């Protein structure tokens, strides 16, 4: 096993099990909003597949397909599908602020599922074009090299740029919502206003950390995709590939934390699993969970606060 494969094995195995744990928790988390649950399930599935393919030796893929670097083709399929799904998360957040009260009138579980199905279709399709720009595989013979390179590179670059465009708008809307939360009457006492402002500030910080980290980790890879065709030194290309790959792996590890484990429902599920054999503790956690959602649902019906 080469040093590169050893490094990939070292980082991909922990990431794989974290994503599998997140999938298990999502299946149990019935209280999560349906759009978050569906998108998170698809995101963790894509990241799990990326980690699984990354952990296998290149010789395994070469033995099956006869192409030495087909391993990275499968890694690219799942990782770039993951990029599209993360973009869907940001789009969902953008729509929630853009349309506010109308958001749930046009968003449905079926539409979210169709969006995820589209991501799983477009991701592999565009990745095939990208793969053909560097491969001599038989199914690539009828595909024009320059066309496939341009389409794949600019498509994922535009997907990434769309996140940059949505990010400042979302930040602006959250800041606007926070500034408008002031005690104006007895119906909205100062304590409640202060609590709502704190919630808004916490939401602002969460979105900054989650989206900012995503943009920061993917930006080097996106920039390298556009620059790479103009670099001739194989050693430089190899080092930069490893560097951008490390950023990508960090993103895979953080995805289940940012998009799954940060939610109260998933944390409750962890505690319920932990105390499965301790009836007293289990019931205490269950009661705490029920009180949490009873309060949350009451506040939601009265004031429609910003999503968690």
PDB file of C-alpha atoms in Angstrom:
ATOM      1  CA  UNK A   1       0.000   0.000   0.000  1.00  0.00           C
ATOM      2  CA  UNK A   2       1.413   3.408  -1.032  1.00  0.00           C
ATOM      3  CA  UNK A   3       1.839   6.321   1.383  1.00  0.00           C
ATOM      4  CA  UNK A   4      -0.990   8.215  -0.318  1.00  0.00           C
ATOM      5  CA  UNK A   5      -3.362   5.280   0.184  1.00  0.00           C
ATOM      6  CA  UNK A   6      -2.277   4.960   3.824  1.00  0.00           C
ATOM      7  CA  UNK A   7      -2.996   8.631   4.450  1.00  0.00           C
ATOM      8  CA  UNK A   8      -6.376   8.380   2.729  1.00  0.00           C
ATOM      9  CA  UNK A   9      -7.209   5.290   4.787  1.00  0.00           C
ATOM     10  CA  UNK A  10      -6.224   7.072   8.002  1.00  0.00           C
ATOM     11  CA  UNK A  11      -8.533  10.052   7.388  1.00  0.00           C
ATOM     12  CA  UNK A  12     -11.389   8.338   5.542  1.00  0.00           C
ATOM     13  CA  UNK A  13     -12.190   5.560   8.028  1.00  0.00           C
ATOM     14  CA  UNK A  14     -13.072   7.921  10.939  1.00  0.00           C
ATOM     15  CA  UNK A  15     -15.044  10.150   8.549  1.00  0.00           C
ATOM     16  CA  UNK A  16     -16.930   7.085   7.251  1.00  0.00           C
ATOM     17  CA  UNK A  17     -18.038   5.996  10.722  1.00  0.00           C
ATOM     18  CA  UNK A  18     -19.031   9.550  11.710  1.00  0.00           C
ATOM     19  CA  UNK A  19     -21.281   9.743   8.643  1.00  0.00           C
ATOM     20  CA  UNK A  20     -22.742   6.282   9.305  1.00  0.00           C
ATOM     21  CA  UNK A  21     -23.552   7.379  12.876  1.00  0.00           C
ATOM     22  CA  UNK A  22     -25.182  10.534  11.488  1.00  0.00           C
ATOM     23  CA  UNK A  23     -27.291   8.434   9.087  1.00  0.00           C
ATOM     24  CA  UNK A  24     -28.432   6.212  11.944  1.00  0.00           C
ATOM     25  CA  UNK A  25     -29.401   9.240  14.046  1.00  0.00           C
ATOM     26  CA  UNK A  26     -31.263  10.850  11.129  1.00  0.00           C
ATOM     27  CA  UNK A  27     -33.354   7.711  10.613  1.00  0.00           C
ATOM     28  CA  UNK A  28     -34.400   7.905  14.277  1.00  0.00           C
ATOM     29  CA  UNK A  29     -34.906  11.698  14.309  1.00  0.00           C
ATOM     30  CA  UNK A  30     -38.574  11.951  13.413  1.00  0.00           C
ATOM     31  CA  UNK A  31     -38.949  15.452  14.870  1.00  0.00           C
ATOM     32  CA  UNK A  32     -36.594  17.135  12.405  1.00  0.00           C
ATOM     33  CA  UNK A  33     -38.212  19.333   9.718  1.00  0.00           C
ATOM     34  CA  UNK A  34     -38.693  17.154   6.643  1.00  0.00           C
ATOM     35  CA  UNK A  35     -36.535  19.272   4.311  1.00  0.00           C
ATOM     36  CA  UNK A  36     -33.586  19.169   6.718  1.00  0.00           C
ATOM     37  CA  UNK A  37     -33.985  15.440   7.325  1.00  0.00           C
ATOM     38  CA  UNK A  38     -34.179  14.551   3.614  1.00  0.00           C
ATOM     39  CA  UNK A  39     -31.249  16.762   2.614  1.00  0.00           C
ATOM     40  CA  UNK A  40     -29.132  15.538   5.560  1.00  0.00           C
ATOM     41  CA  UNK A  41     -29.832  11.883   4.731  1.00  0.00           C
ATOM     42  CA  UNK A  42     -28.682  12.441   1.155  1.00  0.00           C
ATOM     43  CA  UNK A  43     -25.640  14.468   2.221  1.00  0.00           C
ATOM     44  CA  UNK A  44     -24.441  11.827   4.694  1.00  0.00           C
ATOM     45  CA  UNK A  45     -25.026   9.085   2.120  1.00  0.00           C
ATOM     46  CA  UNK A  46     -22.863  10.915  -0.438  1.00  0.00           C
ATOM     47  CA  UNK A  47     -20.142  11.606   2.153  1.00  0.00           C
ATOM     48  CA  UNK A  48     -20.206   7.984   3.363  1.00  0.00           C
ATOM     49  CA  UNK A  49     -19.675   6.755  -0.189  1.00  0.00           C
ATOM     50  CA  UNK A  50     -16.820   9.236  -0.677  1.00  0.00           C
ATOM     51  CA  UNK A  51     -15.107   7.922   2.461  1.00  0.00           C
ATOM     52  CA  UNK A  52     -15.711   4.299   1.479  1.00  0.00           C
ATOM     53  CA  UNK A  53     -14.187   4.734  -1.993  1.00  0.00           C
ATOM     54  CA  UNK A  54     -11.334   6.797  -0.570  1.00  0.00           C
ATOM     55  CA  UNK A  55     -10.451   4.070   1.952  1.00  0.00           C
ATOM     56  CA  UNK A  56     -10.004   1.372  -0.716  1.00  0.00           C
ATOM     57  CA  UNK A  57      -6.693   0.819  -2.499  1.00  0.00           C
ATOM     58  CA  UNK A  58      -6.353   1.859  -6.118  1.00  0.00           C
ATOM     59  CA  UNK A  59      -5.351  -1.707  -6.987  1.00  0.00           C
ATOM     60  CA  UNK A  60      -8.858  -2.885  -6.041  1.00  0.00           C
ATOM     61  CA  UNK A  61     -10.435  -0.601  -8.639  1.00  0.00           C
ATOM     62  CA  UNK A  62      -7.727  -1.409 -11.181  1.00  0.00           C
ATOM     63  CA  UNK A  63      -8.368  -5.133 -10.726  1.00  0.00           C
ATOM     64  CA  UNK A  64     -12.084  -4.661 -11.398  1.00  0.00           C
ATOM     65  CA  UNK A  65     -12.013  -2.033 -14.165  1.00  0.00           C
ATOM     66  CA  UNK A  66      -8.470  -2.133 -15.539  1.00  0.00           C
ATOM     67  CA  UNK A  67      -8.061   1.643 -15.022  1.00  0.00           C
ATOM     68  CA  UNK A  68      -5.639   2.677 -12.273  1.00  0.00           C
ATOM     69  CA  UNK A  69      -7.243   5.989 -11.269  1.00  0.00           C
ATOM     70  CA  UNK A  70     -10.914   5.003 -11.586  1.00  0.00           C
ATOM     71  CA  UNK A  71     -10.969   5.146  -7.777  1.00  0.00           C
ATOM     72  CA  UNK A  72     -10.976   8.937  -7.993  1.00  0.00           C
ATOM     73  CA  UNK A  73     -13.817   8.811 -10.510  1.00  0.00           C
ATOM     74  CA  UNK A  74     -16.064   7.200  -7.879  1.00  0.00           C
ATOM     75  CA  UNK A  75     -14.780   9.569  -5.186  1.00  0.00           C
ATOM     76  CA  UNK A  76     -15.562  12.518  -7.473  1.00  0.00           C
ATOM     77  CA  UNK A  77     -19.101  11.281  -8.177  1.00  0.00           C
ATOM     78  CA  UNK A  78     -20.031  11.158  -4.503  1.00  0.00           C
ATOM     79  CA  UNK A  79     -18.060  14.241  -3.428  1.00  0.00           C
ATOM     80  CA  UNK A  80     -19.432  16.479  -6.171  1.00  0.00           C
ATOM     81  CA  UNK A  81     -22.941  15.203  -5.511  1.00  0.00           C
ATOM     82  CA  UNK A  82     -22.257  16.195  -1.898  1.00  0.00           C
ATOM     83  CA  UNK A  83     -21.320  19.694  -3.110  1.00  0.00           C
ATOM     84  CA  UNK A  84     -24.638  19.993  -4.961  1.00  0.00           C
ATOM     85  CA  UNK A  85     -26.603  18.847  -1.882  1.00  0.00           C
ATOM     86  CA  UNK A  86     -24.808  21.349   0.377  1.00  0.00           C
ATOM     87  CA  UNK A  87     -25.767  23.997  -2.190  1.00  0.00           C
ATOM     88  CA  UNK A  88     -29.370  22.774  -1.848  1.00  0.00           C
ATOM     89  CA  UNK A  89     -29.084  23.394   1.914  1.00  0.00           C
ATOM     90  CA  UNK A  90     -28.000  26.976   1.252  1.00  0.00           C
ATOM     91  CA  UNK A  91     -30.741  27.366  -1.357  1.00  0.00           C
ATOM     92  CA  UNK A  92     -33.306  26.111   1.168  1.00  0.00           C
ATOM     93  CA  UNK A  93     -32.054  28.683   3.684  1.00  0.00           C
ATOM     94  CA  UNK A  94     -32.155  31.406   1.010  1.00  0.00           C
ATOM     95  CA  UNK A  95     -35.745  30.557   0.042  1.00  0.00           C
ATOM     96  CA  UNK A  96     -36.814  30.506   3.704  1.00  0.00           C
ATOM     97  CA  UNK A  97     -35.673  34.124   4.108  1.00  0.00           C
ATOM     98  CA  UNK A  98     -36.670  35.273   0.628  1.00  0.00           C
ATOM     99  CA  UNK A  99     -40.288  34.075   0.783  1.00  0.00           C
ATOM    100  CA  UNK A 100     -40.775  33.948   4.562  1.00  0.00           C
ATOM    101  CA  UNK A 101     -44.448  33.080   5.243  1.00  0.00           C
ATOM    102  CA  UNK A 102     -44.971  31.699   1.715  1.00  0.00           C
ATOM    103  CA  UNK A 103     -42.057  29.279   2.130  1.00  0.00           C
ATOM    104  CA  UNK A 104     -44.054  26.285   3.358  1.00  0.00           C
ATOM    105  CA  UNK A 105     -46.885  26.861   0.885  1.00  0.00           C
ATOM    106  CA  UNK A 106     -44.768  25.912  -2.128  1.00  0.00           C
ATOM    107  CA  UNK A 107     -42.133  23.688  -0.473  1.00  0.00           C
ATOM    108  CA  UNK A 108     -43.126  20.045  -0.041  1.00  0.00           C
ATOM    109  CA  UNK A 109     -41.486  16.758   0.831  1.00  0.00           C
ATOM    110  CA  UNK A 110     -41.933  15.587  -2.768  1.00  0.00           C
ATOM    111  CA  UNK A 111     -40.151  18.653  -4.171  1.00  0.00           C
ATOM    112  CA  UNK A 112     -37.216  18.175  -1.782  1.00  0.00           C
ATOM    113  CA  UNK A 113     -36.939  14.493  -2.772  1.00  0.00           C
ATOM    114  CA  UNK A 114     -37.045  15.398  -6.479  1.00  0.00           C
ATOM    115  CA  UNK A 115     -34.305  17.987  -5.897  1.00  0.00           C
ATOM    116  CA  UNK A 116     -32.113  15.330  -4.248  1.00  0.00           C
ATOM    117  CA  UNK A 117     -32.832  12.898  -7.099  1.00  0.00           C
ATOM    118  CA  UNK A 118     -31.761  15.614  -9.539  1.00  0.00           C
ATOM    119  CA  UNK A 119     -28.536  16.120  -7.559  1.00  0.00           C
ATOM    120  CA  UNK A 120     -27.781  12.375  -7.757  1.00  0.00           C
ATOM    121  CA  UNK A 121     -28.387  12.520 -11.529  1.00  0.00           C
ATOM    122  CA  UNK A 122     -26.474  15.682 -12.391  1.00  0.00           C
ATOM    123  CA  UNK A 123     -23.499  14.923 -10.113  1.00  0.00           C
ATOM    124  CA  UNK A 124     -22.515  11.629 -11.802  1.00  0.00           C
ATOM    125  CA  UNK A 125     -23.347  12.962 -15.275  1.00  0.00           C
ATOM    126  CA  UNK A 126     -21.079  16.005 -15.024  1.00  0.00           C
ATOM    127  CA  UNK A 127     -18.412  13.927 -13.263  1.00  0.00           C
ATOM    128  CA  UNK A 128     -18.376  11.547 -16.247  1.00  0.00           C
ATOM    129  CA  UNK A 129     -17.552  14.502 -18.494  1.00  0.00           C
ATOM    130  CA  UNK A 130     -14.837  15.600 -16.090  1.00  0.00           C
ATOM    131  CA  UNK A 131     -13.449  12.057 -15.939  1.00  0.00           C
ATOM    132  CA  UNK A 132     -13.312  11.859 -19.734  1.00  0.00           C
ATOM    133  CA  UNK A 133     -11.122  14.963 -19.871  1.00  0.00           C
ATOM    134  CA  UNK A 134      -8.262  12.945 -18.308  1.00  0.00           C
ATOM    135  CA  UNK A 135      -9.169   9.367 -19.255  1.00  0.00           C
ATOM    136  CA  UNK A 136      -8.928   7.142 -22.315  1.00  0.00           C
ATOM    137  CA  UNK A 137     -11.797   4.885 -21.222  1.00  0.00           C
ATOM    138  CA  UNK A 138     -13.880   3.419 -24.048  1.00  0.00           C
ATOM    139  CA  UNK A 139     -17.071   5.274 -23.181  1.00  0.00           C
ATOM    140  CA  UNK A 140     -15.097   8.551 -23.489  1.00  0.00           C
ATOM    141  CA  UNK A 141     -14.129   8.029 -27.136  1.00  0.00           C
ATOM    142  CA  UNK A 142     -17.186   9.837 -28.484  1.00  0.00           C
ATOM    143  CA  UNK A 143     -16.873  12.793 -26.083  1.00  0.00           C
ATOM    144  CA  UNK A 144     -14.970  15.890 -27.148  1.00  0.00           C
ATOM    145  CA  UNK A 145     -12.092  16.556 -24.735  1.00  0.00           C
ATOM    146  CA  UNK A 146     -12.287  20.363 -24.683  1.00  0.00           C
ATOM    147  CA  UNK A 147     -16.079  20.463 -24.459  1.00  0.00           C
ATOM    148  CA  UNK A 148     -16.231  17.981 -21.579  1.00  0.00           C
ATOM    149  CA  UNK A 149     -13.525  19.839 -19.663  1.00  0.00           C
ATOM    150  CA  UNK A 150     -15.216  23.205 -20.058  1.00  0.00           C
ATOM    151  CA  UNK A 151     -18.676  21.924 -19.111  1.00  0.00           C
ATOM    152  CA  UNK A 152     -17.556  20.066 -15.995  1.00  0.00           C
ATOM    153  CA  UNK A 153     -15.210  22.780 -14.725  1.00  0.00           C
ATOM    154  CA  UNK A 154     -17.555  25.708 -15.199  1.00  0.00           C
ATOM    155  CA  UNK A 155     -20.655  23.868 -14.013  1.00  0.00           C
ATOM    156  CA  UNK A 156     -19.203  23.096 -10.569  1.00  0.00           C
ATOM    157  CA  UNK A 157     -17.589  26.530 -10.427  1.00  0.00           C
ATOM    158  CA  UNK A 158     -20.999  28.155 -11.004  1.00  0.00           C
ATOM    159  CA  UNK A 159     -22.546  25.877  -8.358  1.00  0.00           C
ATOM    160  CA  UNK A 160     -19.890  27.051  -5.920  1.00  0.00           C
ATOM    161  CA  UNK A 161     -20.266  30.727  -6.874  1.00  0.00           C
ATOM    162  CA  UNK A 162     -24.036  30.509  -6.293  1.00  0.00           C
ATOM    163  CA  UNK A 163     -23.252  29.832  -2.618  1.00  0.00           C
ATOM    164  CA  UNK A 164     -21.156  33.001  -2.484  1.00  0.00           C
ATOM    165  CA  UNK A 165     -24.078  34.978  -3.915  1.00  0.00           C
ATOM    166  CA  UNK A 166     -26.659  33.552  -1.492  1.00  0.00           C
ATOM    167  CA  UNK A 167     -24.463  33.918   1.587  1.00  0.00           C
ATOM    168  CA  UNK A 168     -24.467  37.760   1.930  1.00  0.00           C
ATOM    169  CA  UNK A 169     -28.218  37.930   1.270  1.00  0.00           C
ATOM    170  CA  UNK A 170     -28.933  35.416   4.053  1.00  0.00           C
ATOM    171  CA  UNK A 171     -26.644  37.334   6.435  1.00  0.00           C
ATOM    172  CA  UNK A 172     -28.413  40.590   5.562  1.00  0.00           C
ATOM    173  CA  UNK A 173     -31.868  39.105   6.200  1.00  0.00           C
ATOM    174  CA  UNK A 174     -30.859  37.642   9.574  1.00  0.00           C
ATOM    175  CA  UNK A 175     -29.342  40.971  10.652  1.00  0.00           C
ATOM    176  CA  UNK A 176     -32.501  42.769   9.517  1.00  0.00           C
ATOM    177  CA  UNK A 177     -34.677  40.364  11.529  1.00  0.00           C
ATOM    178  CA  UNK A 178     -32.523  40.905  14.634  1.00  0.00           C
ATOM    179  CA  UNK A 179     -32.711  44.705  14.346  1.00  0.00           C
ATOM    180  CA  UNK A 180     -36.510  44.597  14.063  1.00  0.00           C
ATOM    181  CA  UNK A 181     -36.979  42.576  17.243  1.00  0.00           C
ATOM    182  CA  UNK A 182     -37.726  45.337  19.765  1.00  0.00           C
ATOM    183  CA  UNK A 183     -40.331  45.507  22.554  1.00  0.00           C
ATOM    184  CA  UNK A 184     -43.083  47.672  21.043  1.00  0.00           C
ATOM    185  CA  UNK A 185     -46.025  46.872  23.356  1.00  0.00           C
ATOM    186  CA  UNK A 186     -47.234  44.790  26.251  1.00  0.00           C
ATOM    187  CA  UNK A 187     -47.855  41.997  23.769  1.00  0.00           C
ATOM    188  CA  UNK A 188     -44.092  41.785  23.254  1.00  0.00           C
ATOM    189  CA  UNK A 189     -42.355  42.336  26.601  1.00  0.00           C
ATOM    190  CA  UNK A 190     -38.685  43.186  26.839  1.00  0.00           C
ATOM    191  CA  UNK A 191     -37.733  39.704  28.083  1.00  0.00           C
ATOM    192  CA  UNK A 192     -39.287  38.025  25.069  1.00  0.00           C
ATOM    193  CA  UNK A 193     -37.679  40.554  22.720  1.00  0.00           C
ATOM    194  CA  UNK A 194     -34.285  39.939  24.301  1.00  0.00           C
ATOM    195  CA  UNK A 195     -34.744  36.182  23.953  1.00  0.00           C
ATOM    196  CA  UNK A 196     -35.667  36.522  20.286  1.00  0.00           C
ATOM    197  CA  UNK A 197     -32.648  38.749  19.655  1.00  0.00           C
ATOM    198  CA  UNK A 198     -30.387  36.180  21.311  1.00  0.00           C
ATOM    199  CA  UNK A 199     -31.897  33.444  19.114  1.00  0.00           C
ATOM    200  CA  UNK A 200     -31.346  35.562  16.020  1.00  0.00           C
ATOM    201  CA  UNK A 201     -27.735  36.302  16.952  1.00  0.00           C
ATOM    202  CA  UNK A 202     -27.115  32.614  17.590  1.00  0.00           C
ATOM    203  CA  UNK A 203     -28.622  31.761  14.197  1.00  0.00           C
ATOM    204  CA  UNK A 204     -26.422  34.415  12.571  1.00  0.00           C
ATOM    205  CA  UNK A 205     -23.277  32.917  14.124  1.00  0.00           C
ATOM    206  CA  UNK A 206     -24.292  29.370  13.122  1.00  0.00           C
ATOM    207  CA  UNK A 207     -24.855  30.335   9.488  1.00  0.00           C
ATOM    208  CA  UNK A 208     -21.565  32.268   9.370  1.00  0.00           C
ATOM    209  CA  UNK A 209     -19.612  29.321  10.788  1.00  0.00           C
ATOM    210  CA  UNK A 210     -21.336  26.623   8.681  1.00  0.00           C
ATOM    211  CA  UNK A 211     -21.442  28.422   5.331  1.00  0.00           C
ATOM    212  CA  UNK A 212     -18.141  30.222   5.885  1.00  0.00           C
ATOM    213  CA  UNK A 213     -16.352  26.949   6.661  1.00  0.00           C
ATOM    214  CA  UNK A 214     -17.906  25.283   3.617  1.00  0.00           C
ATOM    215  CA  UNK A 215     -16.835  28.129   1.309  1.00  0.00           C
ATOM    216  CA  UNK A 216     -13.344  28.239   2.820  1.00  0.00           C
ATOM    217  CA  UNK A 217     -12.725  24.492   2.474  1.00  0.00           C
ATOM    218  CA  UNK A 218     -14.066  24.197  -1.070  1.00  0.00           C
ATOM    219  CA  UNK A 219     -12.601  27.445  -2.467  1.00  0.00           C
ATOM    220  CA  UNK A 220      -9.019  26.100  -2.969  1.00  0.00           C
ATOM    221  CA  UNK A 221     -10.321  23.051  -4.856  1.00  0.00           C
ATOM    222  CA  UNK A 222     -12.611  25.136  -7.057  1.00  0.00           C
ATOM    223  CA  UNK A 223      -9.818  27.576  -7.883  1.00  0.00           C
ATOM    224  CA  UNK A 224      -7.399  24.709  -8.543  1.00  0.00           C
ATOM    225  CA  UNK A 225      -9.881  23.111 -10.962  1.00  0.00           C
ATOM    226  CA  UNK A 226      -9.673  26.201 -13.175  1.00  0.00           C
ATOM    227  CA  UNK A 227      -5.902  26.680 -12.848  1.00  0.00           C
ATOM    228  CA  UNK A 228      -4.813  23.023 -13.116  1.00  0.00           C
ATOM    229  CA  UNK A 229      -4.974  22.726 -16.955  1.00  0.00           C
ATOM    230  CA  UNK A 230      -2.346  25.463 -17.225  1.00  0.00           C
ATOM    231  CA  UNK A 231       0.154  23.828 -14.822  1.00  0.00           C
ATOM    232  CA  UNK A 232       2.716  21.528 -16.464  1.00  0.00           C
ATOM    233  CA  UNK A 233       4.835  20.428 -13.466  1.00  0.00           C
ATOM    234  CA  UNK A 234       3.605  16.956 -12.319  1.00  0.00           C
ATOM    235  CA  UNK A 235       5.152  17.353  -8.871  1.00  0.00           C
ATOM    236  CA  UNK A 236       3.366  20.656  -8.242  1.00  0.00           C
ATOM    237  CA  UNK A 237       0.099  19.139  -9.458  1.00  0.00           C
ATOM    238  CA  UNK A 238       0.513  16.182  -7.075  1.00  0.00           C
ATOM    239  CA  UNK A 239       1.206  18.382  -4.035  1.00  0.00           C
ATOM    240  CA  UNK A 240      -1.717  20.703  -4.742  1.00  0.00           C
ATOM    241  CA  UNK A 241      -4.002  17.691  -5.339  1.00  0.00           C
ATOM    242  CA  UNK A 242      -3.048  16.360  -1.902  1.00  0.00           C
ATOM    243  CA  UNK A 243      -3.612  19.780  -0.296  1.00  0.00           C
ATOM    244  CA  UNK A 244      -7.054  20.302  -1.817  1.00  0.00           C
ATOM    245  CA  UNK A 245      -7.884  16.669  -0.984  1.00  0.00           C
ATOM    246  CA  UNK A 246      -7.125  17.339   2.696  1.00  0.00           C
ATOM    247  CA  UNK A 247      -9.506  20.320   2.690  1.00  0.00           C
ATOM    248  CA  UNK A 248     -12.152  18.177   1.020  1.00  0.00           C
ATOM    249  CA  UNK A 249     -11.734  15.432   3.660  1.00  0.00           C
ATOM    250  CA  UNK A 250     -12.063  17.953   6.482  1.00  0.00           C
ATOM    251  CA  UNK A 251     -15.337  19.105   4.884  1.00  0.00           C
ATOM    252  CA  UNK A 252     -16.609  15.511   4.839  1.00  0.00           C
ATOM    253  CA  UNK A 253     -15.826  15.135   8.556  1.00  0.00           C
ATOM    254  CA  UNK A 254     -17.512  18.446   9.411  1.00  0.00           C
ATOM    255  CA  UNK A 255     -20.652  17.854   7.300  1.00  0.00           C
ATOM    256  CA  UNK A 256     -22.353  15.457   9.778  1.00  0.00           C
ATOM    257  CA  UNK A 257     -21.460  17.825  12.648  1.00  0.00           C
ATOM    258  CA  UNK A 258     -22.822  20.937  10.936  1.00  0.00           C
ATOM    259  CA  UNK A 259     -25.816  19.377   9.193  1.00  0.00           C
ATOM    260  CA  UNK A 260     -26.820  16.620  11.653  1.00  0.00           C
ATOM    261  CA  UNK A 261     -25.264  16.580  15.126  1.00  0.00           C
ATOM    262  CA  UNK A 262     -25.918  20.272  15.799  1.00  0.00           C
ATOM    263  CA  UNK A 263     -29.669  19.702  15.861  1.00  0.00           C
ATOM    264  CA  UNK A 264     -31.342  19.167  19.240  1.00  0.00           C
ATOM    265  CA  UNK A 265     -33.286  16.141  17.991  1.00  0.00           C
ATOM    266  CA  UNK A 266     -30.110  14.308  16.981  1.00  0.00           C
ATOM    267  CA  UNK A 267     -28.455  15.102  20.299  1.00  0.00           C
ATOM    268  CA  UNK A 268     -31.516  13.763  22.104  1.00  0.00           C
ATOM    269  CA  UNK A 269     -31.252  10.571  20.057  1.00  0.00           C
ATOM    270  CA  UNK A 270     -27.609  10.167  21.119  1.00  0.00           C
ATOM    271  CA  UNK A 271     -28.643  10.452  24.780  1.00  0.00           C
ATOM    272  CA  UNK A 272     -31.512   7.995  24.275  1.00  0.00           C
ATOM    273  CA  UNK A 273     -29.081   5.495  22.769  1.00  0.00           C
ATOM    274  CA  UNK A 274     -26.598   6.089  25.573  1.00  0.00           C
ATOM    275  CA  UNK A 275     -29.172   5.392  28.281  1.00  0.00           C
ATOM    276  CA  UNK A 276     -30.985   2.599  26.464  1.00  0.00           C
ATOM    277  CA  UNK A 277     -30.192   0.158  29.292  1.00  0.00           C
ATOM    278  CA  UNK A 278     -30.821   2.685  32.074  1.00  0.00           C
ATOM    279  CA  UNK A 279     -34.587   3.012  32.353  1.00  0.00           C
ATOM    280  CA  UNK A 280     -34.546   5.944  34.768  1.00  0.00           C
ATOM    281  CA  UNK A 281     -32.121   8.050  32.717  1.00  0.00           C
ATOM    282  CA  UNK A 282     -33.845   7.065  29.485  1.00  0.00           C
ATOM    283  CA  UNK A 283     -37.209   8.318  30.759  1.00  0.00           C
ATOM    284  CA  UNK A 284     -35.642  11.555  32.010  1.00  0.00           C
ATOM    285  CA  UNK A 285     -34.174  12.270  28.576  1.00  0.00           C
ATOM    286  CA  UNK A 286     -37.482  11.352  26.922  1.00  0.00           C
ATOM    287  CA  UNK A 287     -39.394  13.773  29.171  1.00  0.00           C
ATOM    288  CA  UNK A 288     -36.861  16.520  28.534  1.00  0.00           C
ATOM    289  CA  UNK A 289     -37.203  15.931  24.785  1.00  0.00           C
ATOM    290  CA  UNK A 290     -41.003  16.090  24.974  1.00  0.00           C
ATOM    291  CA  UNK A 291     -40.879  19.346  26.996  1.00  0.00           C
ATOM    292  CA  UNK A 292     -38.416  20.827  24.511  1.00  0.00           C
ATOM    293  CA  UNK A 293     -40.661  20.150  21.522  1.00  0.00           C
ATOM    294  CA  UNK A 294     -43.842  21.154  23.339  1.00  0.00           C
ATOM    295  CA  UNK A 295     -42.272  24.568  24.042  1.00  0.00           C
ATOM    296  CA  UNK A 296     -40.796  24.821  20.546  1.00  0.00           C
ATOM    297  CA  UNK A 297     -44.089  24.015  18.808  1.00  0.00           C
ATOM    298  CA  UNK A 298     -45.965  26.535  20.962  1.00  0.00           C
ATOM    299  CA  UNK A 299     -43.469  29.307  20.210  1.00  0.00           C
ATOM    300  CA  UNK A 300     -43.449  28.416  16.534  1.00  0.00           C
ATOM    301  CA  UNK A 301     -47.223  28.652  16.257  1.00  0.00           C
ATOM    302  CA  UNK A 302     -47.199  32.072  17.928  1.00  0.00           C
ATOM    303  CA  UNK A 303     -44.208  33.801  16.433  1.00  0.00           C
ATOM    304  CA  UNK A 304     -42.733  31.725  13.547  1.00  0.00           C
ATOM    305  CA  UNK A 305     -39.109  32.107  14.695  1.00  0.00           C
ATOM    306  CA  UNK A 306     -36.077  31.553  12.527  1.00  0.00           C
ATOM    307  CA  UNK A 307     -35.371  27.874  11.830  1.00  0.00           C
ATOM    308  CA  UNK A 308     -32.839  26.108  14.008  1.00  0.00           C
TER     309      UNK A 308
END
